[in-house]
PDB file of C-alpha atoms in Angstrom:
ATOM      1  CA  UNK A   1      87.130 121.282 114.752  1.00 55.00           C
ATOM      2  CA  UNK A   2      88.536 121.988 111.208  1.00 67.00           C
ATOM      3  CA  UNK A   3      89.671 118.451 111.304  1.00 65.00           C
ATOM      4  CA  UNK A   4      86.675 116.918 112.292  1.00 63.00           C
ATOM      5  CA  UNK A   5      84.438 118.600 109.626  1.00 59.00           C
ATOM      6  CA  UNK A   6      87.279 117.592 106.843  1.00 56.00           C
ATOM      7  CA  UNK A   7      86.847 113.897 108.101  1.00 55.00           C
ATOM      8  CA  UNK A   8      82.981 114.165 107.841  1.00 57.00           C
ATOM      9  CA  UNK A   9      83.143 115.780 104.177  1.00 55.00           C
ATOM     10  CA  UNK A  10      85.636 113.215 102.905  1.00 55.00           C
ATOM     11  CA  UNK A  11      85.211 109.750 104.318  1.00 57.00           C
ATOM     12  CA  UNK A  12      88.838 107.774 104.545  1.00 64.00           C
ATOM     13  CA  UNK A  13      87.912 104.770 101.675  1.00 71.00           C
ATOM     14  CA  UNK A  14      91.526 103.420 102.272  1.00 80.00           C
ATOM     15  CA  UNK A  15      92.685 101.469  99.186  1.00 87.00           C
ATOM     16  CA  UNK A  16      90.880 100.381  96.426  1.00 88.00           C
ATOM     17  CA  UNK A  17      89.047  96.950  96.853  1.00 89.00           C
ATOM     18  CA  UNK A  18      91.184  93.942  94.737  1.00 90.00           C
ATOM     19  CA  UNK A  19      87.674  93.068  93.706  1.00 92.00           C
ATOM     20  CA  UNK A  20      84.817  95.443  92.973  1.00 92.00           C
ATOM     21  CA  UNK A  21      82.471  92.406  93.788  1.00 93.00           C
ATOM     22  CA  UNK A  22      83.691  92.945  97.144  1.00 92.00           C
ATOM     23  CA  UNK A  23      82.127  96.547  97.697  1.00 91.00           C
ATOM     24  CA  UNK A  24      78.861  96.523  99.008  1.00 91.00           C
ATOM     25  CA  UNK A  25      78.280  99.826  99.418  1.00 90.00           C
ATOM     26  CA  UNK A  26      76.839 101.998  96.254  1.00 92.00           C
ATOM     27  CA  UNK A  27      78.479 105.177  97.297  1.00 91.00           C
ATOM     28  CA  UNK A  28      81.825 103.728  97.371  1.00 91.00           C
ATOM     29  CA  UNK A  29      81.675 102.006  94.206  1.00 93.00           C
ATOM     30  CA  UNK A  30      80.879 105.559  92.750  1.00 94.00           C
ATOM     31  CA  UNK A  31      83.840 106.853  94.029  1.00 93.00           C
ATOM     32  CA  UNK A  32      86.198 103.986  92.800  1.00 94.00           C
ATOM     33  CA  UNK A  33      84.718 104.510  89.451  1.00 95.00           C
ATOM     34  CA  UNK A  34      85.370 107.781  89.236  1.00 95.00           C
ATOM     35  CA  UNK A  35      89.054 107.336  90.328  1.00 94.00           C
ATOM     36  CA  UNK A  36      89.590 104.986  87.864  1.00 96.00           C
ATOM     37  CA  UNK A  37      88.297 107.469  85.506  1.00 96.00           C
ATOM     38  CA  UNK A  38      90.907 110.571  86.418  1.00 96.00           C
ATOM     39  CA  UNK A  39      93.718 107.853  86.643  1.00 96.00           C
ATOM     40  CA  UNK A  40      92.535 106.663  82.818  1.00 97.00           C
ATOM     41  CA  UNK A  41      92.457 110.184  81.779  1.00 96.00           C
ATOM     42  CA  UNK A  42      95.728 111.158  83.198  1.00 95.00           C
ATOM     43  CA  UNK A  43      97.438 108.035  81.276  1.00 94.00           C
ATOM     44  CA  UNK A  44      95.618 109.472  77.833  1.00 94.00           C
ATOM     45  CA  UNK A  45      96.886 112.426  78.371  1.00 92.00           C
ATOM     46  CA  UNK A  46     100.059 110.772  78.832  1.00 91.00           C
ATOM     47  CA  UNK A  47     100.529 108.616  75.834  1.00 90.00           C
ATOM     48  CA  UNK A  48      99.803 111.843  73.747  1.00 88.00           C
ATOM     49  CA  UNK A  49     103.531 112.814  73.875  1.00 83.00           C
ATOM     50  CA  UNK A  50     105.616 112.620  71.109  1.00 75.00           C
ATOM     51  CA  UNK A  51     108.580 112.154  72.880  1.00 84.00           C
ATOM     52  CA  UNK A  52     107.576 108.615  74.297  1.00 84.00           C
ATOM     53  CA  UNK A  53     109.282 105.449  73.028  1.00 87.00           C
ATOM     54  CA  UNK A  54     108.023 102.333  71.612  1.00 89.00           C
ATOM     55  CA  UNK A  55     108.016 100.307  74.200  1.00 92.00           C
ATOM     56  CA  UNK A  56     106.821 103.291  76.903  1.00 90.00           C
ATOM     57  CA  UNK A  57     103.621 103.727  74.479  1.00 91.00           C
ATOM     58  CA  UNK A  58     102.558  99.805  74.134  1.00 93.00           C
ATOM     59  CA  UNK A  59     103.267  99.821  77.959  1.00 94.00           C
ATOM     60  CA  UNK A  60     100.865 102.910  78.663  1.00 93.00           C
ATOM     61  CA  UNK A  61      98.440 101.097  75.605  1.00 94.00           C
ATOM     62  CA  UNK A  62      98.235  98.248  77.672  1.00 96.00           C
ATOM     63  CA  UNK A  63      97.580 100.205  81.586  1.00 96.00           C
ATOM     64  CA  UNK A  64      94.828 102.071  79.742  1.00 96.00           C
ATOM     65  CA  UNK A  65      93.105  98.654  78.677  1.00 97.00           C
ATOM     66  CA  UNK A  66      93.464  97.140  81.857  1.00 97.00           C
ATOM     67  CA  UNK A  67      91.655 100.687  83.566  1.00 97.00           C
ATOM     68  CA  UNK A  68      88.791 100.565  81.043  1.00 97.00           C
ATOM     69  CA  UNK A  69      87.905  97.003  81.755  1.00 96.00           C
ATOM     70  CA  UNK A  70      88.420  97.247  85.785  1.00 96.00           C
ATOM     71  CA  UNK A  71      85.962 100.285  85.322  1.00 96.00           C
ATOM     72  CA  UNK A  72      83.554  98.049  83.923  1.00 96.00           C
ATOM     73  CA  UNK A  73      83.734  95.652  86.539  1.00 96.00           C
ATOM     74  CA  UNK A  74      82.831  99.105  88.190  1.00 96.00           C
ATOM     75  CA  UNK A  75      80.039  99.656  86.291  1.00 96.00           C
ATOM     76  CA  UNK A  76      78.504  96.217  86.601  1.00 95.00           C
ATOM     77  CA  UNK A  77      79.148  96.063  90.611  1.00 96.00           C
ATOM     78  CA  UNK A  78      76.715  99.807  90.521  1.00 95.00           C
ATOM     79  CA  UNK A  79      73.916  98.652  88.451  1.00 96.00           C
ATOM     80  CA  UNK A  80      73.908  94.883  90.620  1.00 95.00           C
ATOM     81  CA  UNK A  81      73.433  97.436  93.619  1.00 95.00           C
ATOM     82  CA  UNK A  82      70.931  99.606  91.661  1.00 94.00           C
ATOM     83  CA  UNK A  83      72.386 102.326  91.108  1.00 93.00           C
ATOM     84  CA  UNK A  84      72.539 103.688  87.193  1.00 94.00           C
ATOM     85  CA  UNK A  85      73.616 101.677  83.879  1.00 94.00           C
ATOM     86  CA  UNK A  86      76.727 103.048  82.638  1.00 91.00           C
ATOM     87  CA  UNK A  87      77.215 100.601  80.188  1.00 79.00           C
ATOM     88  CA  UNK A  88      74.552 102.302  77.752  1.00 71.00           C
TER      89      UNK A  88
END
């Protein structure tokens, strides 16, 4: 019973569509923003130690771009499925 009611409060997504074009679903493309938030957030926090190396910081630099702009292909999947603008 436990089980079913954890299945029914948190749908399995699986992983992460290659494409966000691909999602058709507004809910979903919610959720994958909002993953690629926390996972953004967790590499800021990251590159915020002093202890990191050239080469570990231009490598973090350069995850953290590639997050922000797959969020935006987020952002414009949600609003071509009507849901809200993020991008203003």
């Amino acid at each position: 019973w436990t089980q079913m009611k954890m299945d029914i409060a948190a749908p399995q997504r699986g992983k992460r569509p290659y494409l966000a074009s691909e999602c058709d679903n507004l809910a979903d493309c919610e959720y994958w923003r909002r993953q690629i938030i926390k996972e953004i957030q967790k590499l800021v926090g990251d590159i915020q130690n002093a202890g990191l190396g050239e080469h570990a910081l231009r490598d973090m630099n350069d995850e953290i771009n590639k997050k922000i702009r797959e969020k935006r292909h987020w952002e414009r999947q949600i609003k071509k499925l009507g849901g809200p603008n993020y991008g203003a």
